[in-house]
Every structure is written in structure tokens, then in C-alpha cells.
Amino acid sequence: MLRNRKALFRRSALLLPILLLVFATFLYLYLGLPAGPGDLETVIYSTAMGSQEAAATFKFEFVPGFFKQSEADTNPDEFDNAKENFGIIEREFETDDAVTKHWPVWRRLHRYINHLNNQNRPLDIFYKVLYFGRHGEGYHNVAEAFYGTKAWDDYWSKLDGNGTMYWFDAHLTDVGKQQALAAHDFIEAQLNTTTHGMPAPESYYVSPLYRCLQTANLTWGNLTLPDDKRFTPVIKELLREVLGEHTCDKRSTKTNITTAFPDFIIEDGFSEEDLLWKADHRETHEEHDERTKELMTDIFSRNPNTFVSLTSHSGAIASHLRVFGHREFKLPTGGMIPVLVKATRSS
């Protein structure tokens, strides 16, 4: 009798994993099987990062009328953040009163957005001002300019370097470092409460690629910031540049990143090796935008802060603007753009 029970237990132990696999397959098939390579990578990433927990669905849209970069008549090629107070539009807000109407526009904007969030949070509507920063010039940028975009895309981008220059997980050039330091000086002037009074970010997110880690450190690292807004960067895997083929967009190992940037926080579930980059597939706009939506859903779901800094890439910033319905606004290396984003939770 005891022998039969042991045999039955062994069969049950073998059967349980099979049943779990069948059940998981059913969930993927009927609750959202990935349709393409990018979606599959997202599922793999989400599972590895432990973010498959009843994720909310958001609609993201930029809010016009607050920043000149969002206006159709603003020329990106001629726009100067330093001369334009980072693009904020001088305007009145419904929260202005006899006293606050004399405050600097950034301070009044902060008050107004707090009002919007307090008023709309019960409706599952949330507002954030996102400060996007593109990394400074990297060695891959120099190589593409030297060889030309076609030769770069067809051949050179698939190599780690050319013998004299190395661009795998590209680092900043000396010019790129100076661009990041120039961004530091610009932000320092913007945060000055006696002039512009721009609110400091309450959260800092950074792409794991080396050039962005360098840029974020040089831009934000030595600023005098309020105690509750210290530069405490969090590395986010989904904030990366377009995935695949180009070796400059393949990241270093987690160990190397931690060694080089020990003060940066790496999000939970971050893999040792790069699991997203594929040598034979370049991420499409549609795939990238799905990744961006997942990132924004994560940030809006988990982070209550209003002013958020994101240091990333030209392609990543372009993807965010597409997801928000914002006009295209190309940034030079080291460039920045603010966007007021409204997120409406639908489930």
C-alpha cells in the first residue's frame, strides 16, 4: 500500500510541471500571445523582470500649450533651450491668484500640475513633466559621420570597431563629455530659483548603455539639489536605443555596469547578459513603441513623482514622442526636451 502511494506521488510530481506549462501556454494564447519579434522580446523581458503582474493599460498623450517644442511653428534646427527658458510658454494658469500670478512661470506651472493631479487622480488620470536628455556625442556617432549612414548601416555598425576606434556599447568622445557638461551648466541655470526656478527632477531614469550613464552622471551628478531630489539614477532596461544589429546599441554586462557606475541603482530583475539585443534583427518603430509603452506604464503605475528626468537616445526619445502623439523634434547630441504628458488608466 505504501509502495503504491509513493508511486502515485512520483507520478503526480512529474505531472504537475506539465500541467503548469499547459496552463501557462493557455494564458499566452488566450490572454495575449506575442505577435512579432519585438512583442516576444517584451514578454521575455517582462517575465524576467517580474512585471507580468496585472499591468494597467494607459493611454498616453502630450498636452499642448505648455512648451514651445510642442508647437508646429517652432523650428527644431534653430531652437535654443538656453535662450527660451527650456521652451516653457509664458502664460496664465487657472490656479494663478493675486499673489502667485507674479511668480516665475515654472513655479506657477508646478502649482498648476499639482492641482491637475489632485483633481484628476480619482479619475485615474495622471500628469508628469518629463525632461528627456539625449546622450552626448559617442564614438559611434563619429564613425557614422565618417563612413556615411548607408555604409554604417550596411557594414560598419555590425562590427565592434575599426581597429583605431571602438564603438561596442559606445562611450562618449571628449566632445560628448563637453556636451554633457554644457547640459549641466544649462540645467544649473534653469534650477536657479532667483531666475528661472525650474523644478528639479524628483526621479532620474537612465538607459543602461554606457554613453547615457556617462551623460547622466556629467549632467546631473554635481548639481546642488534639494535633499529630497538628489541625483539617484535608476537604470531602466526598456529605456534603451533601438535594439539589434548595431553593436553600439548592445549593452555591457551587469557586472561591468555596476563596477563602472557603483552609485547607480539597477532595477530589479536586470539580467547579467544582454537578452534583448539580436544580431539579425533591427527593432522596428512599431516594436520600439510597444517597448516604450511598457516603460511608461511601469513609470506611471509605480512612480507618483511629477517631474522626471530620462537620459536616453535619439531613437528612444523619438519613440516616446510618437507614443505621446507629439510632433517629431530631433535633438542634437547632448540636447534636451521637456514634455507634459497626460496618462489615462483604462484598466
GROMACS .gro file of C-alpha atoms in nm:
model
  347
    1MET     CA    1   0.000   0.000   0.000
    2LEU     CA    2   0.280   0.238   0.096
    3ARG     CA    3   0.467   0.150  -0.225
    4ASN     CA    4   0.159   0.239  -0.433
    5ARG     CA    5   0.124   0.575  -0.259
    6LYS     CA    6   0.490   0.658  -0.325
    7ALA     CA    7   0.450   0.567  -0.691
    8LEU     CA    8   0.140   0.783  -0.716
    9PHE     CA    9   0.324   1.073  -0.552
   10ARG     CA   10   0.613   1.042  -0.800
   11ARG     CA   11   0.372   1.043  -1.097
   12SER     CA   12   0.195   1.349  -0.956
   13ALA     CA   13   0.525   1.531  -0.908
   14LEU     CA   14   0.614   1.465  -1.273
   15LEU     CA   15   0.270   1.563  -1.397
   16LEU     CA   16   0.248   1.896  -1.210
   17PRO     CA   17   0.513   2.085  -1.417
   18ILE     CA   18   0.345   1.962  -1.737
   19LEU     CA   19   0.008   2.089  -1.620
   20LEU     CA   20   0.162   2.424  -1.523
   21LEU     CA   21   0.323   2.453  -1.868
   22VAL     CA   22  -0.009   2.376  -2.039
   23PHE     CA   23  -0.182   2.635  -1.822
   24ALA     CA   24   0.083   2.898  -1.898
   25THR     CA   25   0.050   2.824  -2.269
   26PHE     CA   26  -0.326   2.870  -2.243
   27LEU     CA   27  -0.277   3.208  -2.075
   28TYR     CA   28  -0.041   3.327  -2.350
   29LEU     CA   29  -0.268   3.200  -2.627
   30TYR     CA   30  -0.592   3.346  -2.499
   31LEU     CA   31  -0.473   3.643  -2.295
   32GLY     CA   32  -0.215   3.786  -2.535
   33LEU     CA   33   0.029   3.576  -2.733
   34PRO     CA   34   0.313   3.793  -2.872
   35ALA     CA   35   0.258   3.862  -3.240
   36GLY     CA   36   0.607   3.951  -3.357
   37PRO     CA   37   0.977   3.955  -3.262
   38GLY     CA   38   0.950   4.280  -3.066
   39ASP     CA   39   0.645   4.162  -2.874
   40LEU     CA   40   0.818   3.834  -2.797
   41GLU     CA   41   1.120   4.020  -2.662
   42THR     CA   42   0.887   4.229  -2.446
   43VAL     CA   43   0.724   3.918  -2.300
   44ILE     CA   44   1.066   3.762  -2.237
   45TYR     CA   45   1.183   4.085  -2.076
   46SER     CA   46   0.867   4.133  -1.871
   47THR     CA   47   0.878   3.779  -1.741
   48ALA     CA   48   1.246   3.812  -1.649
   49MET     CA   49   1.184   4.145  -1.476
   50GLY     CA   50   0.881   4.014  -1.291
   51SER     CA   51   0.645   4.274  -1.441
   52GLN     CA   52   0.370   4.041  -1.564
   53GLU     CA   53   0.160   4.131  -1.262
   54ALA     CA   54  -0.183   4.260  -1.366
   55ALA     CA   55  -0.033   4.556  -1.553
   56ALA     CA   56  -0.258   4.854  -1.606
   57THR     CA   57  -0.332   4.986  -1.954
   58PHE     CA   58  -0.271   5.355  -2.016
   59LYS     CA   59  -0.339   5.598  -2.295
   60PHE     CA   60  -0.052   5.846  -2.321
   61GLU     CA   61  -0.076   6.189  -2.482
   62PHE     CA   62   0.123   6.509  -2.469
   63VAL     CA   63  -0.058   6.821  -2.351
   64PRO     CA   64  -0.019   7.115  -2.594
   65GLY     CA   65   0.012   7.478  -2.496
   66PHE     CA   66   0.288   7.445  -2.236
   67PHE     CA   67   0.618   7.407  -2.423
   68LYS     CA   68   0.728   7.570  -2.748
   69GLN     CA   69   0.885   7.245  -2.869
   70SER     CA   70   0.532   7.105  -2.899
   71GLU     CA   71   0.415   7.389  -3.124
   72ALA     CA   72   0.410   7.343  -3.502
   73ASP     CA   73   0.577   7.678  -3.572
   74THR     CA   74   0.890   7.601  -3.365
   75ASN     CA   75   1.191   7.507  -3.578
   76PRO     CA   76   1.395   7.232  -3.405
   77ASP     CA   77   1.708   7.325  -3.601
   78GLU     CA   78   1.708   7.682  -3.469
   79PHE     CA   79   1.563   7.635  -3.121
   80ASP     CA   80   1.790   7.729  -2.829
   81ASN     CA   81   1.684   7.594  -2.489
   82ALA     CA   82   1.905   7.838  -2.301
   83LYS     CA   83   1.751   8.142  -2.471
   84GLU     CA   84   1.396   8.010  -2.441
   85ASN     CA   85   1.379   7.909  -2.071
   86PHE     CA   86   1.376   7.544  -2.183
   87GLY     CA   87   1.079   7.623  -2.405
   88ILE     CA   88   0.816   7.687  -2.140
   89ILE     CA   89   0.540   7.915  -2.269
   90GLU     CA   90   0.479   8.227  -2.062
   91ARG     CA   91   0.107   8.202  -1.991
   92GLU     CA   92  -0.161   8.223  -1.726
   93PHE     CA   93  -0.292   7.923  -1.533
   94GLU     CA   94  -0.632   7.879  -1.374
   95THR     CA   95  -0.456   7.834  -1.038
   96ASP     CA   96  -0.299   8.182  -1.054
   97ASP     CA   97  -0.422   8.426  -0.793
   98ALA     CA   98  -0.335   8.779  -0.684
   99VAL     CA   99  -0.012   8.659  -0.523
  100THR     CA  100   0.100   8.366  -0.736
  101LYS     CA  101   0.044   8.541  -1.069
  102HIS     CA  102   0.372   8.723  -1.003
  103TRP     CA  103   0.568   8.402  -0.953
  104PRO     CA  104   0.806   8.276  -1.225
  105VAL     CA  105   0.622   8.067  -1.484
  106TRP     CA  106   0.795   7.741  -1.384
  107ARG     CA  107   0.678   7.780  -1.027
  108ARG     CA  108   0.325   7.853  -1.141
  109LEU     CA  109   0.334   7.551  -1.374
  110HIS     CA  110   0.437   7.331  -1.082
  111ARG     CA  111   0.142   7.456  -0.878
  112TYR     CA  112  -0.096   7.403  -1.169
  113ILE     CA  113   0.015   7.045  -1.236
  114ASN     CA  114  -0.021   6.960  -0.868
  115HIS     CA  115  -0.376   7.091  -0.898
  116LEU     CA  116  -0.440   6.879  -1.209
  117ASN     CA  117  -0.314   6.565  -1.037
  118ASN     CA  118  -0.514   6.625  -0.720
  119GLN     CA  119  -0.826   6.693  -0.923
  120ASN     CA  120  -0.791   6.403  -1.169
  121ARG     CA  121  -0.625   6.126  -0.969
  122PRO     CA  122  -0.965   5.984  -0.862
  123LEU     CA  123  -1.044   5.957  -1.235
  124ASP     CA  124  -0.722   5.760  -1.297
  125ILE     CA  125  -0.569   6.049  -1.490
  126PHE     CA  126  -0.210   6.149  -1.412
  127TYR     CA  127   0.022   6.426  -1.532
  128LYS     CA  128   0.402   6.432  -1.540
  129VAL     CA  129   0.662   6.666  -1.684
  130LEU     CA  130   0.931   6.453  -1.845
  131TYR     CA  131   1.276   6.601  -1.904
  132PHE     CA  132   1.429   6.398  -2.188
  133GLY     CA  133   1.802   6.423  -2.246
  134ARG     CA  134   1.996   6.273  -2.535
  135HIS     CA  135   2.347   6.144  -2.464
  136GLY     CA  136   2.649   6.342  -2.578
  137GLU     CA  137   2.847   6.251  -2.888
  138GLY     CA  138   2.964   5.888  -2.885
  139TYR     CA  139   3.227   5.713  -3.092
  140HIS     CA  140   2.952   5.550  -3.298
  141ASN     CA  141   2.827   5.898  -3.396
  142VAL     CA  142   3.176   5.988  -3.518
  143ALA     CA  143   3.203   5.662  -3.713
  144GLU     CA  144   2.866   5.707  -3.883
  145ALA     CA  145   2.956   6.064  -3.981
  146PHE     CA  146   3.290   5.941  -4.120
  147TYR     CA  147   3.161   5.643  -4.321
  148GLY     CA  148   2.818   5.780  -4.414
  149THR     CA  149   2.485   5.644  -4.296
  150LYS     CA  150   2.446   5.381  -4.570
  151ALA     CA  151   2.791   5.227  -4.522
  152TRP     CA  152   2.743   5.250  -4.147
  153ASP     CA  153   2.407   5.071  -4.151
  154ASP     CA  154   2.514   4.811  -4.408
  155TYR     CA  155   2.853   4.716  -4.267
  156TRP     CA  156   3.042   4.915  -4.006
  157SER     CA  157   2.763   4.929  -3.745
  158LYS     CA  158   2.773   4.549  -3.722
  159LEU     CA  159   3.139   4.549  -3.611
  160ASP     CA  160   3.276   4.636  -3.268
  161GLY     CA  161   3.517   4.892  -3.413
  162ASN     CA  162   3.758   4.964  -3.698
  163GLY     CA  163   4.095   4.900  -3.536
  164THR     CA  164   4.151   5.256  -3.421
  165MET     CA  165   3.810   5.334  -3.276
  166TYR     CA  166   3.584   5.110  -3.065
  167TRP     CA  167   3.207   5.154  -3.058
  168PHE     CA  168   3.061   4.843  -2.896
  169ASP     CA  169   2.831   4.991  -2.626
  170ALA     CA  170   2.979   5.321  -2.740
  171HIS     CA  171   3.139   5.558  -2.490
  172LEU     CA  172   3.139   5.937  -2.509
  173THR     CA  173   3.407   6.117  -2.705
  174ASP     CA  174   3.576   6.419  -2.550
  175VAL     CA  175   3.328   6.633  -2.743
  176GLY     CA  176   3.043   6.427  -2.599
  177LYS     CA  177   3.171   6.482  -2.247
  178GLN     CA  178   3.183   6.856  -2.307
  179GLN     CA  179   2.827   6.846  -2.439
  180ALA     CA  180   2.712   6.672  -2.121
  181LEU     CA  181   2.892   6.933  -1.911
  182ALA     CA  182   2.725   7.208  -2.115
  183ALA     CA  183   2.390   7.044  -2.035
  184HIS     CA  184   2.494   7.052  -1.668
  185ASP     CA  185   2.555   7.427  -1.687
  186PHE     CA  186   2.223   7.480  -1.863
  187ILE     CA  187   2.031   7.281  -1.601
  188GLU     CA  188   2.213   7.460  -1.320
  189ALA     CA  189   2.095   7.794  -1.460
  190GLN     CA  190   1.740   7.663  -1.506
  191LEU     CA  191   1.719   7.543  -1.145
  192ASN     CA  192   1.829   7.880  -1.007
  193THR     CA  193   1.531   7.998  -0.802
  194THR     CA  194   1.616   8.365  -0.846
  195THR     CA  195   1.594   8.341  -1.226
  196HIS     CA  196   1.402   8.053  -1.385
  197GLY     CA  197   1.314   7.833  -1.088
  198MET     CA  198   1.258   7.518  -1.293
  199PRO     CA  199   1.161   7.229  -1.062
  200ALA     CA  200   1.437   6.974  -1.015
  201PRO     CA  201   1.353   6.618  -1.113
  202GLU     CA  202   1.218   6.401  -0.835
  203SER     CA  203   1.323   6.083  -1.016
  204TYR     CA  204   1.604   6.002  -1.258
  205TYR     CA  205   1.596   5.719  -1.513
  206VAL     CA  206   1.885   5.623  -1.738
  207SER     CA  207   1.941   5.387  -2.029
  208PRO     CA  208   2.193   5.113  -1.941
  209LEU     CA  209   2.411   5.197  -2.241
  210TYR     CA  210   2.746   5.341  -2.138
  211ARG     CA  211   2.717   5.674  -2.317
  212CYS     CA  212   2.392   5.751  -2.135
  213LEU     CA  213   2.533   5.654  -1.797
  214GLN     CA  214   2.824   5.891  -1.861
  215THR     CA  215   2.594   6.169  -1.982
  216ALA     CA  216   2.358   6.144  -1.685
  217ASN     CA  217   2.648   6.148  -1.442
  218LEU     CA  218   2.810   6.453  -1.602
  219THR     CA  219   2.481   6.641  -1.643
  220TRP     CA  220   2.315   6.580  -1.306
  221GLY     CA  221   2.586   6.439  -1.082
  222ASN     CA  222   2.740   6.755  -0.938
  223LEU     CA  223   2.438   6.982  -0.920
  224THR     CA  224   2.328   7.140  -0.594
  225LEU     CA  225   1.988   6.979  -0.547
  226PRO     CA  226   1.732   6.970  -0.265
  227ASP     CA  227   1.779   6.681  -0.023
  228ASP     CA  228   1.461   6.513  -0.143
  229LYS     CA  229   1.564   6.544  -0.510
  230ARG     CA  230   1.920   6.418  -0.502
  231PHE     CA  231   2.058   6.259  -0.815
  232THR     CA  232   1.973   5.893  -0.753
  233PRO     CA  233   1.963   5.741  -1.102
  234VAL     CA  234   1.780   5.418  -1.176
  235ILE     CA  235   1.893   5.216  -1.477
  236LYS     CA  236   1.596   5.101  -1.688
  237GLU     CA  237   1.645   4.831  -1.949
  238LEU     CA  238   1.350   4.945  -2.162
  239LEU     CA  239   1.489   5.299  -2.198
  240ARG     CA  240   1.749   5.175  -2.446
  241GLU     CA  241   1.811   5.276  -2.804
  242VAL     CA  242   1.664   5.084  -3.100
  243LEU     CA  243   1.755   4.719  -3.044
  244GLY     CA  244   1.955   4.491  -3.268
  245GLU     CA  245   2.226   4.469  -3.536
  246HIS     CA  246   2.424   4.780  -3.436
  247THR     CA  247   2.685   4.680  -3.178
  248CYS     CA  248   2.687   5.032  -3.035
  249ASP     CA  249   2.339   4.952  -2.902
  250LYS     CA  250   2.436   4.626  -2.731
  251ARG     CA  251   2.489   4.684  -2.362
  252SER     CA  252   2.768   4.573  -2.135
  253THR     CA  253   2.720   4.311  -1.867
  254LYS     CA  254   2.553   4.399  -1.539
  255THR     CA  255   2.883   4.337  -1.361
  256ASN     CA  256   3.069   4.586  -1.581
  257ILE     CA  257   2.796   4.848  -1.539
  258THR     CA  258   2.795   4.808  -1.162
  259THR     CA  259   3.174   4.834  -1.150
  260ALA     CA  260   3.185   5.149  -1.362
  261PHE     CA  261   2.885   5.321  -1.200
  262PRO     CA  262   2.856   5.187  -0.844
  263ASP     CA  263   2.623   5.466  -0.728
  264PHE     CA  264   2.361   5.395  -0.993
  265ILE     CA  265   2.064   5.178  -0.893
  266ILE     CA  266   1.991   4.888  -1.127
  267GLU     CA  267   1.625   4.791  -1.143
  268ASP     CA  268   1.520   4.452  -1.008
  269GLY     CA  269   1.548   4.162  -1.249
  270PHE     CA  270   1.819   4.323  -1.465
  271SER     CA  271   1.998   4.033  -1.637
  272GLU     CA  272   2.375   3.984  -1.634
  273GLU     CA  273   2.392   3.949  -2.013
  274ASP     CA  274   2.203   4.149  -2.274
  275LEU     CA  275   1.897   3.937  -2.354
  276LEU     CA  276   1.723   4.189  -2.581
  277TRP     CA  277   1.982   4.270  -2.849
  278LYS     CA  278   1.974   4.044  -3.158
  279ALA     CA  279   2.246   4.043  -3.424
  280ASP     CA  280   1.999   3.957  -3.703
  281HIS     CA  281   1.701   4.182  -3.627
  282ARG     CA  282   1.675   4.561  -3.605
  283GLU     CA  283   1.379   4.673  -3.398
  284THR     CA  284   1.100   4.840  -3.599
  285HIS     CA  285   0.920   5.158  -3.494
  286GLU     CA  286   0.615   4.953  -3.400
  287GLU     CA  287   0.817   4.716  -3.182
  288HIS     CA  288   1.008   5.002  -3.021
  289ASP     CA  289   0.686   5.192  -2.947
  290GLU     CA  290   0.540   4.887  -2.771
  291ARG     CA  291   0.853   4.875  -2.556
  292THR     CA  292   0.817   5.245  -2.482
  293LYS     CA  293   0.454   5.198  -2.380
  294GLU     CA  294   0.559   4.926  -2.138
  295LEU     CA  295   0.824   5.154  -1.989
  296MET     CA  296   0.581   5.443  -1.949
  297THR     CA  297   0.319   5.211  -1.799
  298ASP     CA  298   0.576   5.096  -1.546
  299ILE     CA  299   0.674   5.452  -1.454
  300PHE     CA  300   0.321   5.591  -1.435
  301SER     CA  301   0.199   5.287  -1.239
  302ARG     CA  302   0.477   5.282  -0.982
  303ASN     CA  303   0.613   5.634  -0.952
  304PRO     CA  304   0.394   5.913  -0.807
  305ASN     CA  305   0.652   6.186  -0.875
  306THR     CA  306   0.562   6.464  -1.117
  307PHE     CA  307   0.897   6.585  -1.255
  308VAL     CA  308   1.106   6.305  -1.403
  309SER     CA  309   1.439   6.301  -1.588
  310LEU     CA  310   1.510   6.040  -1.857
  311THR     CA  311   1.855   6.020  -2.016
  312SER     CA  312   1.848   5.812  -2.333
  313HIS     CA  313   1.893   5.822  -2.711
  314SER     CA  314   1.765   5.991  -3.025
  315GLY     CA  315   1.569   5.683  -3.132
  316ALA     CA  316   1.429   5.626  -2.783
  317ILE     CA  317   1.318   5.988  -2.748
  318ALA     CA  318   1.163   5.977  -3.096
  319SER     CA  319   0.969   5.667  -2.989
  320HIS     CA  320   0.836   5.842  -2.680
  321LEU     CA  321   0.722   6.139  -2.886
  322ARG     CA  322   0.538   5.905  -3.125
  323VAL     CA  323   0.367   5.727  -2.836
  324PHE     CA  324   0.257   6.064  -2.693
  325GLY     CA  325   0.128   6.188  -3.030
  326HIS     CA  326   0.387   6.466  -3.016
  327ARG     CA  327   0.542   6.619  -3.326
  328GLU     CA  328   0.884   6.498  -3.435
  329PHE     CA  329   1.155   6.704  -3.268
  330LYS     CA  330   1.508   6.589  -3.344
  331LEU     CA  331   1.770   6.664  -3.080
  332PRO     CA  332   2.143   6.708  -3.132
  333THR     CA  333   2.379   6.502  -2.918
  334GLY     CA  334   2.356   6.644  -2.568
  335GLY     CA  335   2.017   6.802  -2.645
  336MET     CA  336   1.712   6.807  -2.418
  337ILE     CA  337   1.335   6.846  -2.446
  338PRO     CA  338   1.056   6.876  -2.186
  339VAL     CA  339   0.713   6.723  -2.246
  340LEU     CA  340   0.396   6.747  -2.036
  341VAL     CA  341   0.234   6.403  -2.054
  342LYS     CA  342  -0.119   6.301  -1.960
  343ALA     CA  343  -0.174   5.933  -1.882
  344THR     CA  344  -0.525   5.791  -1.855
  345ARG     CA  345  -0.561   5.448  -1.699
  346SER     CA  346  -0.818   5.232  -1.876
  347SER     CA  347  -0.786   4.912  -1.673
   0.00000   0.00000   0.00000
